[in-house]
Coordinates of C-alpha atoms in Angstrom, one line a residue:
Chain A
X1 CA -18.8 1.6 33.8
X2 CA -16.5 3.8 36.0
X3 CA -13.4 4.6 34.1
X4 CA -10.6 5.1 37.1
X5 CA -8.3 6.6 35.2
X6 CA -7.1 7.7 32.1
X7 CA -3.3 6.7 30.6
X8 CA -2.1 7.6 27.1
X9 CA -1.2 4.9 25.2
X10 CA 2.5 4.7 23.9
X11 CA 2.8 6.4 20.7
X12 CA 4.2 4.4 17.5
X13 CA 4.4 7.3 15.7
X14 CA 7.1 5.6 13.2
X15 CA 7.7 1.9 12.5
X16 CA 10.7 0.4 13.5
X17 CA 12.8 -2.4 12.6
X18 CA 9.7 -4.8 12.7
X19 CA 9.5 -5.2 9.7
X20 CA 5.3 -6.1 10.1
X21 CA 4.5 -3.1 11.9
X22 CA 2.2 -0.4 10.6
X23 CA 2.2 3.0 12.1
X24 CA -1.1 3.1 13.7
X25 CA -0.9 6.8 14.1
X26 CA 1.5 9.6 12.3
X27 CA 1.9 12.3 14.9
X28 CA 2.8 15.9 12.9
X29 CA 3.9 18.9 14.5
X30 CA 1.6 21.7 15.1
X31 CA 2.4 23.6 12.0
X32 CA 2.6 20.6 10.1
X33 CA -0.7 19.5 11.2
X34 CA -1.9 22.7 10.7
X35 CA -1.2 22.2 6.5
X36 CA -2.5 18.9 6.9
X37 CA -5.4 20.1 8.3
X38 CA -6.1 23.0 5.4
X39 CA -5.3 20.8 3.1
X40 CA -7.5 17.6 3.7
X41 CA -10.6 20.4 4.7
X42 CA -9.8 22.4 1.5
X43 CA -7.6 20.6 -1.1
X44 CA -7.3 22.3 -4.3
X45 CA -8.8 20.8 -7.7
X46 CA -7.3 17.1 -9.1
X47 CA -4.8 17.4 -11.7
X48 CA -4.6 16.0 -14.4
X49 CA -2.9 12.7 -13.8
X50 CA -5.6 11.5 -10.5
X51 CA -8.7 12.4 -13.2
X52 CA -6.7 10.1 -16.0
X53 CA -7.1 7.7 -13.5
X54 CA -10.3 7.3 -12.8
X55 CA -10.9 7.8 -16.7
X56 CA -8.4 5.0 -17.7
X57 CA -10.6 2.6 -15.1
X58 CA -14.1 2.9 -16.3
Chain B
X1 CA -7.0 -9.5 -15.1
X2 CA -8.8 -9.8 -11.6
X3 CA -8.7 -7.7 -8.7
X4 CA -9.4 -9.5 -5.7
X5 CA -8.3 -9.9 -1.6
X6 CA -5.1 -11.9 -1.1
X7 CA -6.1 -15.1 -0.5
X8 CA -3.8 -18.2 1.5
X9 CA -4.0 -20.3 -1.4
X10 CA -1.9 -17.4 -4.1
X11 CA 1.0 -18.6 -4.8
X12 CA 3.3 -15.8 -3.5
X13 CA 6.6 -17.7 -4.0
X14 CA 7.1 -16.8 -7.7
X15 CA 6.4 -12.8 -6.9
X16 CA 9.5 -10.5 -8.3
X17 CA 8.5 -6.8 -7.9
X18 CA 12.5 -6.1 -7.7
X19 CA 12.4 -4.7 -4.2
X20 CA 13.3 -7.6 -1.8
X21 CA 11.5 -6.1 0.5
X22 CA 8.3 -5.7 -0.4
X23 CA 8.7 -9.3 -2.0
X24 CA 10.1 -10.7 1.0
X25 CA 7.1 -9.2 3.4
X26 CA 4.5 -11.1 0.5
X27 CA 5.9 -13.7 1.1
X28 CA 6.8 -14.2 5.3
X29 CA 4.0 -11.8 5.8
X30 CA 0.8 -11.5 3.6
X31 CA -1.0 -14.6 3.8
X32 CA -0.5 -14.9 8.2
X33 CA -1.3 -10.4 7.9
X34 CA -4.8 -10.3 6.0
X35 CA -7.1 -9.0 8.4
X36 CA -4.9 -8.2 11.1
X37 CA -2.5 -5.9 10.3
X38 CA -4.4 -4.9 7.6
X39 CA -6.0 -6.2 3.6
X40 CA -3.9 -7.4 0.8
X41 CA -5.3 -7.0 -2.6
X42 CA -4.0 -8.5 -5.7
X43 CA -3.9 -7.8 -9.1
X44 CA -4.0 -11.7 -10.7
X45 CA -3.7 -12.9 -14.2
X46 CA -6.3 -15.3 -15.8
X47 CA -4.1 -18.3 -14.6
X48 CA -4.2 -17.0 -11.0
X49 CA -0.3 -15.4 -11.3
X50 CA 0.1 -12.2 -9.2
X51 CA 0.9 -9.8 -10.7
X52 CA 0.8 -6.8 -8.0
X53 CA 0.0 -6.5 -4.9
X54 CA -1.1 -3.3 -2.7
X55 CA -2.0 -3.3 1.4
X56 CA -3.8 -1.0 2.8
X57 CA -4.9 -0.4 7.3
X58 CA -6.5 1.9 9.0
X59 CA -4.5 4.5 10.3
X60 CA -4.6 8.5 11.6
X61 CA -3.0 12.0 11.6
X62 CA -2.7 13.5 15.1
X63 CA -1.3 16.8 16.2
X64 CA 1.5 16.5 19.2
X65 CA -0.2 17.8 21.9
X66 CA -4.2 18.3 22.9
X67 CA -6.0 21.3 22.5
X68 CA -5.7 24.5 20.4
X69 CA -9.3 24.5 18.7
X70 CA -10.0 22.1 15.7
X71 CA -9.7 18.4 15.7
X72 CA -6.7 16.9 17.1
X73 CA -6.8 13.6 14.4
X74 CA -7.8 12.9 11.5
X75 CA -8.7 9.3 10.2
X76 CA -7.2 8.2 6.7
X77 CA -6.2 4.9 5.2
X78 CA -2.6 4.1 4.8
X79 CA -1.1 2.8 1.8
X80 CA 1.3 0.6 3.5
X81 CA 2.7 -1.6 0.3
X82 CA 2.3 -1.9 -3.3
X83 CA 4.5 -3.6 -6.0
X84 CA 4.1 -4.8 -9.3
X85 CA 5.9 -7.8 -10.7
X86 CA 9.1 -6.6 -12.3
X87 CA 8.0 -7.8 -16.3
X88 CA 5.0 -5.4 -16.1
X89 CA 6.0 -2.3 -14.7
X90 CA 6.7 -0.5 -18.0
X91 CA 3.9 -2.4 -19.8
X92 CA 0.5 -1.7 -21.1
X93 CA -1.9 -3.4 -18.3
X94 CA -0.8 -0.2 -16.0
X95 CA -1.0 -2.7 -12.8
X96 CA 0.5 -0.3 -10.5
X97 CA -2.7 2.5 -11.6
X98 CA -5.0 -0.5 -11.1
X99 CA -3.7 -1.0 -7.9
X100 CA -3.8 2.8 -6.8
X101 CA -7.0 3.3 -7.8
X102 CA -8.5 0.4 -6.0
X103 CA -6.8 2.4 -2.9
X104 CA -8.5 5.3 -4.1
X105 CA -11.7 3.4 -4.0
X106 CA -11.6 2.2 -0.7
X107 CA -10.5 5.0 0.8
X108 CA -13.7 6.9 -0.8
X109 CA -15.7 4.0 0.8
X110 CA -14.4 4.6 4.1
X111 CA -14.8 8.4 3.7
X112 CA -18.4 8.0 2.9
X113 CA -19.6 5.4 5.8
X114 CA -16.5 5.3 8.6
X115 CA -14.7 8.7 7.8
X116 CA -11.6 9.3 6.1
X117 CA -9.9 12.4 5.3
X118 CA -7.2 11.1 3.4
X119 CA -4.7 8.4 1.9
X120 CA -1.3 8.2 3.4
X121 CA 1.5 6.6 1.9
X122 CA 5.3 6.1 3.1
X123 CA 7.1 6.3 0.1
X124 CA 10.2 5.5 -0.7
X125 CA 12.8 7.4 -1.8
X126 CA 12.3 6.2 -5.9
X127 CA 8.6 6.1 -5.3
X128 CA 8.5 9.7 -4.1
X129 CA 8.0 11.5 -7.7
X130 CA 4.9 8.7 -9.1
X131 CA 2.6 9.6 -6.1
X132 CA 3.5 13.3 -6.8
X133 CA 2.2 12.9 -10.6
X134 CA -1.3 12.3 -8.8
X135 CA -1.3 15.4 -6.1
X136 CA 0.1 13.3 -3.3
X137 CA 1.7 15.9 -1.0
X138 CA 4.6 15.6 1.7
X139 CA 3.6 15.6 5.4
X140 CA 6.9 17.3 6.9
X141 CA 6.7 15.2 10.1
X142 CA 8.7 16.6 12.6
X143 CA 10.3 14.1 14.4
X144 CA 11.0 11.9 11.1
X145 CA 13.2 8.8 12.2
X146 CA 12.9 7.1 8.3
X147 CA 14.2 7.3 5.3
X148 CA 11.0 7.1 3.6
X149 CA 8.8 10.4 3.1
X150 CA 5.6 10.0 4.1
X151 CA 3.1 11.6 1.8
X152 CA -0.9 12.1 1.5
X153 CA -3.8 13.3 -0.4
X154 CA -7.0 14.5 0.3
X155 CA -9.9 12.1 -0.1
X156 CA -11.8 15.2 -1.6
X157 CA -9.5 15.7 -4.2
X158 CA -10.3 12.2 -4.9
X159 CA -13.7 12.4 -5.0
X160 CA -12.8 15.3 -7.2
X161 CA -11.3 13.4 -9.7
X162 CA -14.0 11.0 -9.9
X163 CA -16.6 13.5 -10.3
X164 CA -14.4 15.0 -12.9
X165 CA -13.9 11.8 -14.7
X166 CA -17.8 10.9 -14.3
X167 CA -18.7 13.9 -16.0

């Protein structure tokens, strides 16, 4: 397979007034995406609340 | 009290979460939806009555421009709508915890055998304070054009929780 050439797809970073559309990709800024990032690599222990949760489920 | 996929023969007519909305996109929208744009899950009573309803798609977190070192997305799971039928979102069965949970689950699922780094949800503007009780955080988007916040957490602190609550 030979791939000719190589073209971004258009972004739908947001929905808009369709009201089925799911935004297939959320596009942060670089310091945003920089928190995200930390955060998803290194979150900090569940509270209280998300371990009731999973408590309250069993 | 079942939880199961949305399937064409729920009767979605009767479903009164209070935001036309989300009761409105049940309706048009859930049945012609599952699979497509994405899985509908229902919380039903023993006669087969909805009583909330949660859909989830695949979805990721990019960066605005290539490059830089690290990775430029991220994979998660959106939380794209959940309701509970107006009559029991004060009461006891705790539907819309069900509902989040089973979120929870999946998106654990997908962490472990697809990859997931975390569970995004757009929240409204009265929904904004409940997914903050569980650790969701906001996502400061830069270009936001809604008036919804979008919001995440991190599937390890999930699978923190879990462990937590196994122990």
């Amino acid at each position: 397979m030979t791939i000719l050439r190589y073209t971004m797809p258009p972004r739908r970073d947001r929905r808009d007034n369709d009201e089925q559309a799911l935004p297939e990709r959320i596009v942060l800024d670089e310091e945003s995406f920089a928190a995200f990032s930390a955060e998803v690599e290194n979150p900090g222990p569940p509270n209280a609340a998300l371990i009731a949760l999973f408590k309250k489920q069993k | 009290m079942a939880l199961r996929q949305l399937e064409t023969s729920d009767d979605v007519s009767t479903f009164c979460s209070g935001n036309a909305a989300l009761d409105t996109w049940l309706r048009k929208y859930g049945c012609s939806n599952q699979h497509h744009y994405g899985v509908s899950y229902v919380a039903v009573d023993d006669d087969g009555a909805i009583l909330g309803f949660v859909t989830v798609a695949p979805t990721s977190v990019a960066r605005n421009r290539i490059g830089g070192g690290g990775p430029d997305t991220w994979p998660a799971l959106l939380l794209a709508r959940m309701a509970v039928q107006q009559e029991h979102q004060k009461g006891p069965r705790r539907i819309g915890e069900l509902l989040l949970q089973h979120v929870f689950t999946l998106a654990a699922q997908q962490h472990l055998t697809t990859g997931c780094a975390a569970v995004v949800v757009d929240a409204k503007p009265e929904a904004v304070a409940y997914y903050q009780r569980y650790g969701f955080k906001r996502m400061r988007l830069g270009a936001a054009t809604s008036a919804q916040t979008e919001m995440y957490i991190a599937i390890k602190k999930v699978m923190a929780a879990v462990h937590t609550a196994d122990a």
